[in-house]
Short mmCIF file of C-alpha atoms in Angstrom, two decimals:
data_model
loop_
_atom_site.label_atom_id
_atom_site.label_comp_id
_atom_site.label_asym_id
_atom_site.label_seq_id
_atom_site.Cartn_x
_atom_site.Cartn_y
_atom_site.Cartn_z
CA MET A 1 -17.60 74.56 10.62
CA THR A 2 -15.47 73.97 13.89
CA VAL A 3 -16.14 70.67 15.66
CA LEU A 4 -15.40 69.90 19.04
CA LEU A 5 -14.84 66.39 19.81
CA THR A 6 -15.07 65.15 23.47
CA GLY A 7 -13.29 62.01 23.78
CA GLY A 8 -11.56 62.62 20.53
CA ALA A 9 -8.48 60.52 20.81
CA GLY A 10 -10.54 57.56 21.43
CA TYR A 11 -11.60 54.65 18.74
CA ILE A 12 -14.35 56.17 17.13
CA GLY A 13 -13.52 59.89 17.87
CA SER A 14 -9.91 59.55 16.24
CA HIS A 15 -11.66 57.89 13.11
CA THR A 16 -14.29 60.81 13.02
CA ALA A 17 -11.61 63.55 13.24
CA VAL A 18 -9.95 61.98 10.23
CA GLU A 19 -13.53 62.30 8.51
CA LEU A 20 -14.05 65.59 9.38
CA LEU A 21 -10.60 67.00 8.44
CA LEU A 22 -10.48 65.37 5.18
CA ASN A 23 -13.86 66.88 4.33
CA GLY A 24 -12.65 70.56 5.05
CA CYS A 25 -14.18 70.93 8.68
CA ASP A 26 -11.87 72.36 11.64
CA ILE A 27 -11.71 70.50 14.86
CA VAL A 28 -11.06 70.90 18.50
CA VAL A 29 -10.23 67.77 20.68
CA ALA A 30 -10.32 67.19 24.38
CA ASP A 31 -9.71 64.15 25.87
CA ASP A 32 -8.37 62.95 29.32
CA TYR A 33 -6.69 59.74 27.76
CA SER A 34 -8.26 57.66 30.70
CA ASN A 35 -8.99 55.13 27.80
CA SER A 36 -6.98 56.40 24.64
CA SER A 37 -3.63 57.61 23.65
CA PRO A 38 -2.41 60.89 22.53
CA VAL A 39 -0.44 59.11 19.85
CA ALA A 40 -3.85 58.57 18.21
CA LEU A 41 -4.16 62.16 17.59
CA GLN A 42 -0.55 62.54 16.34
CA ARG A 43 -1.39 60.01 13.70
CA VAL A 44 -4.69 61.63 12.68
CA LYS A 45 -2.22 64.45 12.03
CA ALA A 46 -0.04 62.46 9.84
CA ILE A 47 -3.02 60.97 7.90
CA THR A 48 -4.59 64.31 7.11
CA GLY A 49 -1.67 66.62 7.01
CA ARG A 50 -3.73 69.16 9.41
CA ASP A 51 -3.09 70.49 12.65
CA PHE A 52 -5.56 71.24 15.30
CA PRO A 53 -6.01 72.33 19.08
CA VAL A 54 -5.92 69.51 21.64
CA TYR A 55 -6.88 69.70 25.23
CA ALA A 56 -6.01 67.31 27.68
CA ALA A 57 -8.97 67.68 29.86
CA ASP A 58 -11.74 66.05 31.61
CA VAL A 59 -14.89 67.28 30.43
CA THR A 60 -16.78 66.43 33.71
CA ASP A 61 -14.76 69.56 34.96
CA PRO A 62 -16.51 72.62 34.23
CA ALA A 63 -13.50 74.94 34.60
CA ALA A 64 -11.98 72.85 31.78
CA VAL A 65 -14.56 72.90 29.53
CA ARG A 66 -15.22 76.51 29.80
CA ARG A 67 -11.49 77.12 28.96
CA ILE A 68 -11.93 75.23 25.80
CA PHE A 69 -15.26 77.54 24.75
CA ALA A 70 -13.35 80.57 25.96
CA GLU A 71 -10.45 79.95 23.77
CA GLN A 72 -11.85 78.48 20.69
CA THR A 73 -14.99 79.19 18.28
CA ILE A 74 -16.92 76.27 18.38
CA ASP A 75 -20.04 75.77 16.12
CA CYS A 76 -21.03 71.90 16.91
CA VAL A 77 -20.09 69.37 19.73
CA ILE A 78 -19.74 65.76 18.88
CA HIS A 79 -19.71 64.19 22.23
CA PHE A 80 -17.67 60.77 22.50
CA ALA A 81 -16.40 61.11 26.12
CA GLY A 82 -17.63 58.53 28.47
CA LYS A 83 -17.49 55.19 30.13
CA LYS A 84 -18.70 52.25 27.38
CA ALA A 85 -18.32 48.63 28.40
CA VAL A 86 -21.57 46.97 28.87
CA GLY A 87 -20.32 44.29 31.37
CA GLU A 88 -18.20 46.53 33.42
CA SER A 89 -21.31 48.91 33.94
CA VAL A 90 -23.10 45.75 35.51
CA GLU A 91 -20.36 45.54 37.87
CA VAL A 92 -19.83 49.21 38.79
CA PRO A 93 -23.13 50.90 37.69
CA LEU A 94 -22.48 54.11 39.93
CA ALA A 95 -19.19 54.98 38.10
CA TYR A 96 -21.04 54.63 35.07
CA TYR A 97 -23.89 57.16 35.96
CA ARG A 98 -21.36 59.51 37.53
CA THR A 99 -19.13 59.71 34.54
CA ASN A 100 -21.59 59.67 31.50
CA LEU A 101 -24.04 61.83 33.19
CA ASP A 102 -21.63 64.31 34.68
CA ALA A 103 -19.95 64.59 31.16
CA VAL A 104 -23.04 65.51 29.32
CA LEU A 105 -24.41 68.10 31.74
CA THR A 106 -21.06 69.58 32.14
CA VAL A 107 -20.56 70.02 28.22
CA LEU A 108 -24.24 71.07 27.88
CA GLU A 109 -24.28 73.74 30.34
CA CYS A 110 -20.83 75.39 29.14
CA MET A 111 -22.43 75.02 25.55
CA ARG A 112 -25.31 77.23 26.55
CA GLU A 113 -23.09 79.53 28.63
CA SER A 114 -21.03 80.07 25.29
CA GLY A 115 -24.28 80.39 22.97
CA VAL A 116 -23.55 77.21 21.28
CA SER A 117 -26.47 74.85 20.13
CA ARG A 118 -25.49 71.96 17.98
CA PHE A 119 -24.62 68.63 19.59
CA ILE A 120 -24.31 65.11 18.34
CA PHE A 121 -24.44 62.47 20.76
CA SER A 122 -22.96 59.03 20.82
CA SER A 123 -25.75 57.14 21.90
CA SER A 124 -26.23 53.34 21.32
CA ALA A 125 -28.36 50.54 20.23
CA THR A 126 -29.08 49.37 23.50
CA VAL A 127 -31.64 51.95 24.34
CA TYR A 128 -34.01 49.62 22.64
CA GLY A 129 -33.90 47.15 25.39
CA SER A 130 -35.04 43.69 25.07
CA GLN A 131 -38.84 44.74 24.55
CA ASN A 132 -38.63 45.99 20.92
CA PRO A 133 -38.93 43.62 17.69
CA ILE A 134 -35.95 43.43 15.41
CA PRO A 135 -34.88 45.42 13.21
CA TYR A 136 -34.86 48.29 15.71
CA ARG A 137 -36.58 51.39 14.35
CA GLU A 138 -36.10 54.98 15.90
CA GLU A 139 -39.90 55.54 16.33
CA MET A 140 -39.92 52.46 18.91
CA PRO A 141 -39.96 53.54 22.57
CA ARG A 142 -36.68 53.27 24.56
CA GLY A 143 -36.81 49.97 26.23
CA GLN A 144 -35.97 48.44 29.45
CA CYS A 145 -32.10 48.51 29.12
CA SER A 146 -30.16 45.44 30.04
CA SER A 147 -27.24 47.24 31.39
CA PRO A 148 -26.41 50.44 33.52
CA TYR A 149 -24.32 51.47 30.42
CA GLY A 150 -27.18 51.33 28.26
CA SER A 151 -29.45 53.29 31.00
CA THR A 152 -26.80 56.32 30.99
CA LYS A 153 -27.55 56.59 27.29
CA ALA A 154 -31.13 56.46 27.56
CA VAL A 155 -31.33 59.03 30.46
CA ILE A 156 -29.14 61.19 28.20
CA GLU A 157 -31.37 60.89 25.31
CA GLN A 158 -34.17 61.81 27.32
CA MET A 159 -32.34 64.80 28.64
CA LEU A 160 -31.46 66.07 24.90
CA GLU A 161 -35.15 65.65 24.05
CA ASP A 162 -36.25 67.65 26.99
CA LEU A 163 -33.69 70.47 26.31
CA CYS A 164 -34.80 70.55 22.39
CA ARG A 165 -38.52 70.77 23.81
CA ALA A 166 -37.42 73.85 26.04
CA ASP A 167 -35.21 75.69 23.70
CA SER A 168 -36.55 75.78 20.10
CA GLY A 169 -33.47 76.93 18.76
CA PHE A 170 -31.41 73.68 19.96
CA SER A 171 -30.25 70.93 17.73
CA ALA A 172 -29.37 67.26 19.14
CA VAL A 173 -28.93 64.48 16.94
CA LEU A 174 -28.82 61.00 18.80
CA LEU A 175 -26.67 58.38 16.82
CA ARG A 176 -27.65 55.21 17.92
CA TYR A 177 -24.57 53.08 17.22
CA PHE A 178 -24.70 49.43 16.66
CA ASN A 179 -21.40 47.49 16.93
CA PRO A 180 -18.36 49.39 15.53
CA ILE A 181 -15.17 47.44 14.16
CA GLY A 182 -12.73 47.81 11.88
CA ALA A 183 -9.74 50.81 11.35
CA HIS A 184 -8.59 53.29 9.38
CA PRO A 185 -7.45 51.72 5.93
CA SER A 186 -3.87 53.26 6.69
CA GLY A 187 -3.36 50.82 9.53
CA LEU A 188 -2.43 54.11 11.58
CA ILE A 189 -5.31 54.22 13.89
CA GLY A 190 -7.54 51.60 15.20
CA GLU A 191 -9.05 50.19 18.44
CA ASP A 192 -6.79 49.70 21.15
CA PRO A 193 -8.62 49.13 24.56
CA LEU A 194 -6.41 49.30 27.51
CA GLY A 195 -6.22 45.92 29.73
CA ILE A 196 -8.44 43.19 28.70
CA PRO A 197 -10.61 44.09 25.72
CA ASN A 198 -14.38 44.28 26.58
CA ASN A 199 -15.30 44.05 22.87
CA LEU A 200 -15.27 41.08 20.44
CA MET A 201 -13.21 42.25 17.57
CA PRO A 202 -10.10 43.76 19.47
CA PHE A 203 -9.95 40.47 21.37
CA ILE A 204 -10.07 38.44 18.21
CA ALA A 205 -7.46 40.65 16.71
CA GLN A 206 -5.17 40.18 19.79
CA VAL A 207 -5.61 36.49 19.70
CA ALA A 208 -4.59 36.38 16.05
CA VAL A 209 -1.34 38.53 16.51
CA GLY A 210 -0.39 36.35 19.45
CA ARG A 211 -0.94 38.62 22.26
CA ARG A 212 -3.52 36.47 23.76
CA GLU A 213 -3.75 32.75 24.01
CA ARG A 214 -7.46 32.42 23.17
CA LEU A 215 -10.97 33.99 22.96
CA THR A 216 -13.72 33.27 25.27
CA VAL A 217 -17.07 33.35 23.65
CA PHE A 218 -19.66 34.37 26.14
CA GLY A 219 -22.89 31.94 25.58
CA GLY A 220 -23.06 29.24 22.97
CA ASP A 221 -26.86 28.56 23.97
CA TYR A 222 -28.68 31.51 22.61
CA PRO A 223 -31.66 31.12 20.43
CA THR A 224 -29.61 31.80 17.29
CA PRO A 225 -29.06 29.71 14.22
CA ASP A 226 -25.43 28.83 15.72
CA GLY A 227 -26.18 29.57 19.56
CA THR A 228 -23.89 32.51 19.57
CA CYS A 229 -24.94 36.44 19.93
CA ARG A 230 -25.59 37.86 16.61
CA ARG A 231 -25.02 41.72 16.11
CA ASP A 232 -24.97 44.38 13.54
CA PHE A 233 -21.32 45.35 12.98
CA ILE A 234 -20.74 48.53 11.33
CA HIS A 235 -17.14 49.80 9.86
CA VAL A 236 -15.85 52.75 12.07
CA MET A 237 -15.16 54.71 8.87
CA ASP A 238 -18.66 54.29 7.95
CA LEU A 239 -19.48 55.31 11.40
CA ALA A 240 -17.27 58.59 11.01
CA ALA A 241 -18.90 59.59 7.89
CA GLY A 242 -22.38 59.25 9.64
CA HIS A 243 -21.06 61.69 12.34
CA ARG A 244 -19.67 64.20 9.69
CA LEU A 245 -23.33 64.07 7.86
CA ALA A 246 -25.10 64.36 11.48
CA ALA A 247 -23.07 67.42 11.95
CA GLN A 248 -24.06 69.10 8.83
CA TYR A 249 -27.72 68.11 9.53
CA ALA A 250 -27.78 69.57 12.82
CA MET A 251 -26.30 72.92 11.60
CA GLU A 252 -29.53 73.45 9.30
CA HIS A 253 -32.08 71.71 11.58
CA THR A 254 -33.44 72.19 15.13
CA GLY A 255 -35.01 69.51 17.39
CA ALA A 256 -33.97 66.21 18.53
CA ALA A 257 -33.58 63.57 15.79
CA ALA A 258 -32.49 59.93 16.78
CA ILE A 259 -30.90 57.92 14.04
CA ASN A 260 -29.57 54.47 13.69
CA LEU A 261 -25.95 53.89 12.29
CA GLY A 262 -25.83 50.34 11.34
CA THR A 263 -25.78 47.96 8.24
CA GLY A 264 -29.13 46.10 8.78
CA ARG A 265 -27.24 43.03 8.55
CA PRO A 266 -26.48 40.75 11.52
CA TYR A 267 -23.53 38.52 12.00
CA SER A 268 -23.02 35.88 14.71
CA VAL A 269 -19.90 35.88 17.15
CA ARG A 270 -18.75 32.51 15.22
CA GLU A 271 -18.98 34.29 11.70
CA VAL A 272 -17.14 37.17 12.67
CA ILE A 273 -14.33 34.64 13.89
CA ALA A 274 -14.55 32.69 10.66
CA ALA A 275 -14.38 35.91 8.63
CA PHE A 276 -11.41 37.28 10.68
CA GLU A 277 -9.42 33.91 10.17
CA GLN A 278 -10.02 34.08 6.50
CA ALA A 279 -8.73 38.04 6.25
CA SER A 280 -5.90 37.42 8.59
CA GLY A 281 -4.87 33.60 7.58
CA ARG A 282 -4.49 33.14 11.35
CA ALA A 283 -6.35 30.82 13.67
CA VAL A 284 -8.14 32.20 16.33
CA PRO A 285 -8.61 29.55 18.89
CA PHE A 286 -11.55 30.07 21.49
CA VAL A 287 -13.80 28.35 24.13
CA VAL A 288 -17.51 28.65 24.91
CA GLY A 289 -18.13 30.23 28.32
CA PRO A 290 -21.13 31.31 30.16
CA ARG A 291 -23.30 33.99 29.06
CA ARG A 292 -21.98 37.72 29.92
CA PRO A 293 -24.53 39.70 32.17
CA GLY A 294 -26.47 42.47 30.21
CA ASP A 295 -25.91 40.67 26.73
CA LEU A 296 -29.06 40.10 24.27
CA PRO A 297 -29.32 37.48 21.79
CA GLU A 298 -29.43 39.28 18.84
CA PHE A 299 -30.42 42.80 17.24
CA TRP A 300 -29.58 44.80 14.06
CA ALA A 301 -30.92 48.21 12.72
CA ASP A 302 -33.26 49.47 10.15
CA ALA A 303 -31.18 52.28 8.80
CA GLY A 304 -33.56 53.77 6.43
CA LYS A 305 -33.92 56.88 8.51
CA ALA A 306 -30.06 57.75 8.19
CA GLU A 307 -30.27 57.27 4.53
CA ARG A 308 -33.48 59.57 4.23
CA LEU A 309 -32.12 62.28 6.80
CA LEU A 310 -28.62 62.30 6.07
CA GLY A 311 -27.79 60.69 2.90
CA TRP A 312 -26.11 57.87 4.66
CA ARG A 313 -25.57 54.31 4.17
CA ALA A 314 -22.86 51.64 5.12
CA ARG A 315 -20.26 51.04 2.19
CA TYR A 316 -18.07 48.42 3.99
CA GLY A 317 -19.26 44.82 4.75
CA LEU A 318 -17.65 42.18 7.28
CA PRO A 319 -14.63 41.35 4.74
CA GLU A 320 -13.42 44.73 4.72
CA MET A 321 -14.08 45.40 8.76
CA CYS A 322 -11.88 42.21 9.29
CA ARG A 323 -9.22 43.13 6.94
CA ASP A 324 -8.54 46.79 8.20
CA THR A 325 -8.70 45.46 11.71
CA TRP A 326 -5.95 43.04 10.63
CA ARG A 327 -3.91 45.59 8.95
CA TRP A 328 -3.99 47.91 12.23
CA GLN A 329 -3.09 45.04 14.67
CA GLN A 330 -0.41 43.75 12.54
CA GLN A 331 1.14 46.99 12.28
CA ASN A 332 0.54 47.77 15.67
CA PRO A 333 0.87 44.22 17.60
CA GLN A 334 0.99 45.84 21.13
CA GLY A 335 -1.36 48.77 20.34
CA TYR A 336 -0.37 52.56 20.44
CA PRO A 337 3.15 52.98 22.14
CA ARG A 338 3.02 53.48 26.03
CA GLU A 339 5.12 55.65 28.05
#
């Protein structure tokens, strides 16, 4: 099986590349490096001892995507490319709709031109909205999303379901992520956001390694046990394994299947800070600031469907997530080398 990874140099994409390569799959990577580094792909090759084609391509460009399908034999696409920051999407919603929808439409149209009919979509738990009860289960309706980022994921899910109804031979797996953190155990690849991190864990790690003075916790008055948001954090290597298994599932099934990838165990922001301090032996100073637009107080997954359909379940807990993040940040205090 040869898998095209759009956005494959990014955080989740690079870890999924390792997972696929170490389990006998071939890959092709397309990335424009707008929020990633080509160094990540060099390190994927070092970890796995395998080579693979890489295209420096913007997948909203039909000509660039057509070239990939013309030059490579692709069995399945795992689509990571797109904008992903909840808070930023509230500030610049049109940029999120333009980029995220254009990327998916372009890739799907080029797939159909090339006769490729297996698609794994990088979706999000934010599609459940604020109306659904916790834990989130896949049979629940998509809710009113709290951010434009989440809305783009919901629209794309609907698009894929419509496509599968229109084309009985098409397979789409909608992987609803919860909160990926952690890094590859080697410490060679990890999460390296450009600029100020939008996500909790890389900000914590950068404070611990001395790149930033302190963390701001967005909201301390939520209706949770300690007043901070609670999330279902999942190790990125567990998430990567879920993508590999989803690709195998898509090769054997048709139709659209939404599947949660989470642990089913929420942790608060304060609990994550404490766990990271224990794993790193470093203090993580923080202040409590105002709530961030688009954030929900808490949510977590019912991951039973992933186990039933894919044979997948999370293997790592919060201590391992913090340990591997710290190893990555210690070995790469400034992230990947920049030109």
